[in-house]
Amino acid sequence: MSVHVGWDENLARALIDERSELEGALLPILHALQEKFGYVDSRAVAIVASALNVSRSEVFGTISFYHDFKRQPPLGRTIKFCRAEACQARGAEDLASHLEKSCGAKIDGGYQNGVSVETAYCLGNCALGPNALFDGEIHGRLDPQSLEELYARAARKAGARQ
Ligand code: FES
């Protein structure tokens, strides 16, 4: 779904302007920037602060507070792997161990093979767990084989970006 593009100030300004009149505009703006660029570039902070008439430190504070906001360009691709209760009950922890053993992934341990697997706490698809999110798409009813395939796909996409 989301293909990230390199930093582009005009594009950033357009994304910010489109949302600056929204109620509580800061979060939608930050999400839009991250969606487009894969992270929130520090050069966007001053533009956001100016558009919303808030301080830069307020913008930085919000970026730091929410773990989902990245401050650096992604080094590869990210899979969000759900380890919340319902997915745990459907075997998420065994799957996590399998992924680490079979693919060399290290969950919440940065990038391996160009892929970062990060823990998520509920992806809103509990009945069809275990679940993972990749490229904006939920992958449900995961089993060892489908999770390995998803990981391999993410690694291929990461490689294609280099
Ligand atoms: S607990 Fe995993 S999607 Fe809700």
CSV table of C-alpha atoms and ligand atoms in Angstrom, one decimal:
chain,number,residue,atom,x,y,z
A,1,MET,CA,0.0,0.0,0.0
A,2,SER,CA,2.4,2.7,1.2
A,3,VAL,CA,5.4,3.4,-0.9
A,4,HIS,CA,7.6,5.9,0.8
A,5,VAL,CA,9.2,8.8,-1.1
A,6,GLY,CA,12.3,10.8,-0.3
A,7,TRP,CA,12.1,14.1,1.6
A,8,ASP,CA,10.4,16.7,-0.5
A,9,GLU,CA,9.6,20.0,1.2
A,10,ASN,CA,6.9,21.1,-1.2
A,11,LEU,CA,5.1,17.8,-0.8
A,12,ALA,CA,5.4,18.1,3.0
A,13,ARG,CA,4.0,21.6,2.9
A,14,ALA,CA,1.1,20.3,0.8
A,15,LEU,CA,0.3,17.5,3.3
A,16,ILE,CA,0.5,19.9,6.2
A,17,ASP,CA,-1.6,22.6,4.5
A,18,GLU,CA,-4.3,20.1,3.6
A,19,ARG,CA,-4.7,19.2,7.3
A,20,SER,CA,-3.8,22.3,9.2
A,21,GLU,CA,-7.5,23.4,9.7
A,22,LEU,CA,-8.5,20.0,11.1
A,23,GLU,CA,-9.5,19.8,14.8
A,24,GLY,CA,-6.4,18.4,16.6
A,25,ALA,CA,-4.4,18.7,13.3
A,26,LEU,CA,-1.0,17.8,14.8
A,27,LEU,CA,-1.5,14.0,14.9
A,28,PRO,CA,-3.2,13.7,11.4
A,29,ILE,CA,-0.3,15.8,10.0
A,30,LEU,CA,2.4,13.7,11.6
A,31,HIS,CA,0.7,10.5,10.4
A,32,ALA,CA,0.4,11.8,6.9
A,33,LEU,CA,4.1,12.8,6.9
A,34,GLN,CA,5.1,9.4,8.2
A,35,GLU,CA,2.8,7.6,5.7
A,36,LYS,CA,4.4,9.5,2.8
A,37,PHE,CA,8.1,9.6,3.8
A,38,GLY,CA,8.3,6.6,6.2
A,39,TYR,CA,9.3,8.9,9.1
A,40,VAL,CA,8.9,12.5,10.3
A,41,ASP,CA,11.8,14.5,9.0
A,42,SER,CA,13.2,17.1,11.4
A,43,ARG,CA,12.9,19.6,8.6
A,44,ALA,CA,9.1,19.2,8.7
A,45,VAL,CA,9.0,20.1,12.4
A,46,ALA,CA,9.4,23.9,11.8
A,47,ILE,CA,6.9,23.8,9.0
A,48,VAL,CA,4.3,22.0,11.2
A,49,ALA,CA,5.0,24.3,14.1
A,50,SER,CA,4.5,27.4,12.0
A,51,ALA,CA,1.4,26.1,10.3
A,52,LEU,CA,-0.3,25.2,13.6
A,53,ASN,CA,1.2,28.2,15.5
A,54,VAL,CA,2.7,25.9,18.2
A,55,SER,CA,6.3,25.6,19.4
A,56,ARG,CA,8.8,23.3,17.7
A,57,SER,CA,9.3,21.6,21.1
A,58,GLU,CA,5.6,20.8,21.2
A,59,VAL,CA,5.9,19.1,17.8
A,60,PHE,CA,9.0,17.2,18.8
A,61,GLY,CA,7.4,16.2,22.1
A,62,THR,CA,4.5,14.7,20.3
A,63,ILE,CA,6.8,12.8,17.9
A,64,SER,CA,8.8,11.5,20.8
A,65,PHE,CA,5.7,10.5,22.9
A,66,TYR,CA,4.2,8.2,20.2
A,67,HIS,CA,6.5,5.3,19.5
A,68,ASP,CA,5.0,4.8,16.1
A,69,PHE,CA,6.5,8.0,14.8
A,70,LYS,CA,10.0,7.5,13.4
A,71,ARG,CA,12.6,10.2,13.2
A,72,GLN,CA,14.9,8.6,10.7
A,73,PRO,CA,14.2,7.2,7.3
A,74,PRO,CA,13.4,3.5,7.5
A,75,LEU,CA,16.4,1.2,6.8
A,76,GLY,CA,14.1,-1.5,5.4
A,77,ARG,CA,10.6,-2.8,5.7
A,78,THR,CA,8.6,-3.3,8.9
A,79,ILE,CA,6.2,-6.0,9.9
A,80,LYS,CA,4.0,-5.3,12.9
A,81,PHE,CA,3.4,-8.6,14.7
A,82,CYS,CA,0.5,-8.8,17.1
A,83,ARG,CA,1.2,-10.2,20.5
A,84,ALA,CA,-1.9,-9.0,22.3
A,85,GLU,CA,-4.1,-11.4,24.2
A,86,ALA,CA,-6.4,-12.8,21.5
A,87,CYS,CA,-3.5,-13.4,19.2
A,88,GLN,CA,-1.5,-14.9,22.0
A,89,ALA,CA,-4.3,-17.3,22.7
A,90,ARG,CA,-4.1,-18.4,19.0
A,91,GLY,CA,-0.4,-19.1,19.2
A,92,ALA,CA,1.3,-15.8,18.5
A,93,GLU,CA,4.2,-16.5,20.9
A,94,ASP,CA,5.0,-19.9,19.3
A,95,LEU,CA,4.9,-18.2,15.9
A,96,ALA,CA,7.2,-15.4,17.2
A,97,SER,CA,9.7,-18.1,18.4
A,98,HIS,CA,9.5,-19.9,15.1
A,99,LEU,CA,10.2,-16.7,13.2
A,100,GLU,CA,13.2,-16.0,15.2
A,101,LYS,CA,14.6,-19.5,14.8
A,102,SER,CA,13.7,-20.1,11.2
A,103,CYS,CA,14.3,-16.7,9.6
A,104,GLY,CA,16.9,-15.1,11.9
A,105,ALA,CA,14.4,-12.3,12.8
A,106,LYS,CA,14.8,-10.6,16.1
A,107,ILE,CA,11.5,-9.2,17.2
A,108,ASP,CA,11.8,-5.6,18.4
A,109,GLY,CA,15.5,-5.9,17.7
A,110,GLY,CA,15.9,-3.7,14.7
A,111,TYR,CA,16.5,-4.8,11.1
A,112,GLN,CA,17.7,-8.2,10.0
A,113,ASN,CA,17.6,-9.0,6.3
A,114,GLY,CA,16.3,-5.5,5.8
A,115,VAL,CA,13.2,-6.3,7.9
A,116,SER,CA,12.2,-5.1,11.3
A,117,VAL,CA,9.6,-7.1,13.1
A,118,GLU,CA,7.9,-5.0,15.7
A,119,THR,CA,5.4,-6.0,18.4
A,120,ALA,CA,2.0,-4.6,18.0
A,121,TYR,CA,-0.8,-4.8,20.6
A,122,CYS,CA,-3.9,-5.6,18.7
A,123,LEU,CA,-4.4,-4.9,15.0
A,124,GLY,CA,-8.2,-5.0,15.3
A,125,ASN,CA,-8.5,-8.4,13.7
A,126,CYS,CA,-8.6,-10.5,16.8
A,127,ALA,CA,-11.1,-13.2,15.6
A,128,LEU,CA,-8.8,-14.1,12.7
A,129,GLY,CA,-5.5,-14.1,14.6
A,130,PRO,CA,-2.6,-14.6,14.8
A,131,ASN,CA,-2.1,-11.4,12.8
A,132,ALA,CA,0.6,-9.3,11.3
A,133,LEU,CA,0.4,-6.0,9.4
A,134,PHE,CA,2.7,-5.4,6.4
A,135,ASP,CA,2.4,-2.6,3.9
A,136,GLY,CA,-0.9,-1.5,5.3
A,137,GLU,CA,-2.4,-5.0,4.8
A,138,ILE,CA,-3.5,-7.3,7.7
A,139,HIS,CA,-2.4,-10.9,7.3
A,140,GLY,CA,-4.6,-13.1,9.5
A,141,ARG,CA,-4.7,-16.8,10.5
A,142,LEU,CA,-0.9,-16.9,10.3
A,143,ASP,CA,0.8,-20.2,10.6
A,144,PRO,CA,4.6,-20.9,10.5
A,145,GLN,CA,4.6,-21.2,6.7
A,146,SER,CA,2.5,-18.1,5.9
A,147,LEU,CA,4.5,-16.0,8.4
A,148,GLU,CA,7.8,-17.2,6.8
A,149,GLU,CA,6.4,-16.3,3.4
A,150,LEU,CA,5.4,-12.9,4.6
A,151,TYR,CA,8.9,-12.3,6.1
A,152,ALA,CA,10.5,-13.5,2.9
A,153,ARG,CA,8.3,-11.1,0.9
A,154,ALA,CA,9.2,-8.2,3.2
A,155,ALA,CA,12.9,-9.1,2.8
A,156,ARG,CA,12.6,-9.1,-1.0
A,157,LYS,CA,10.9,-5.7,-1.0
A,158,ALA,CA,13.5,-4.4,1.3
A,159,GLY,CA,16.2,-5.6,-1.1
A,160,ALA,CA,14.4,-4.1,-4.0
A,161,ARG,CA,14.7,-0.6,-2.4
A,162,GLN,CA,18.5,-0.7,-2.0
B,1,FES,S1,-5.2,-9.3,19.7
B,1,FES,FE1,-4.2,-9.5,17.8
B,1,FES,S2,-5.4,-8.4,16.4
B,1,FES,FE2,-6.4,-8.1,18.3
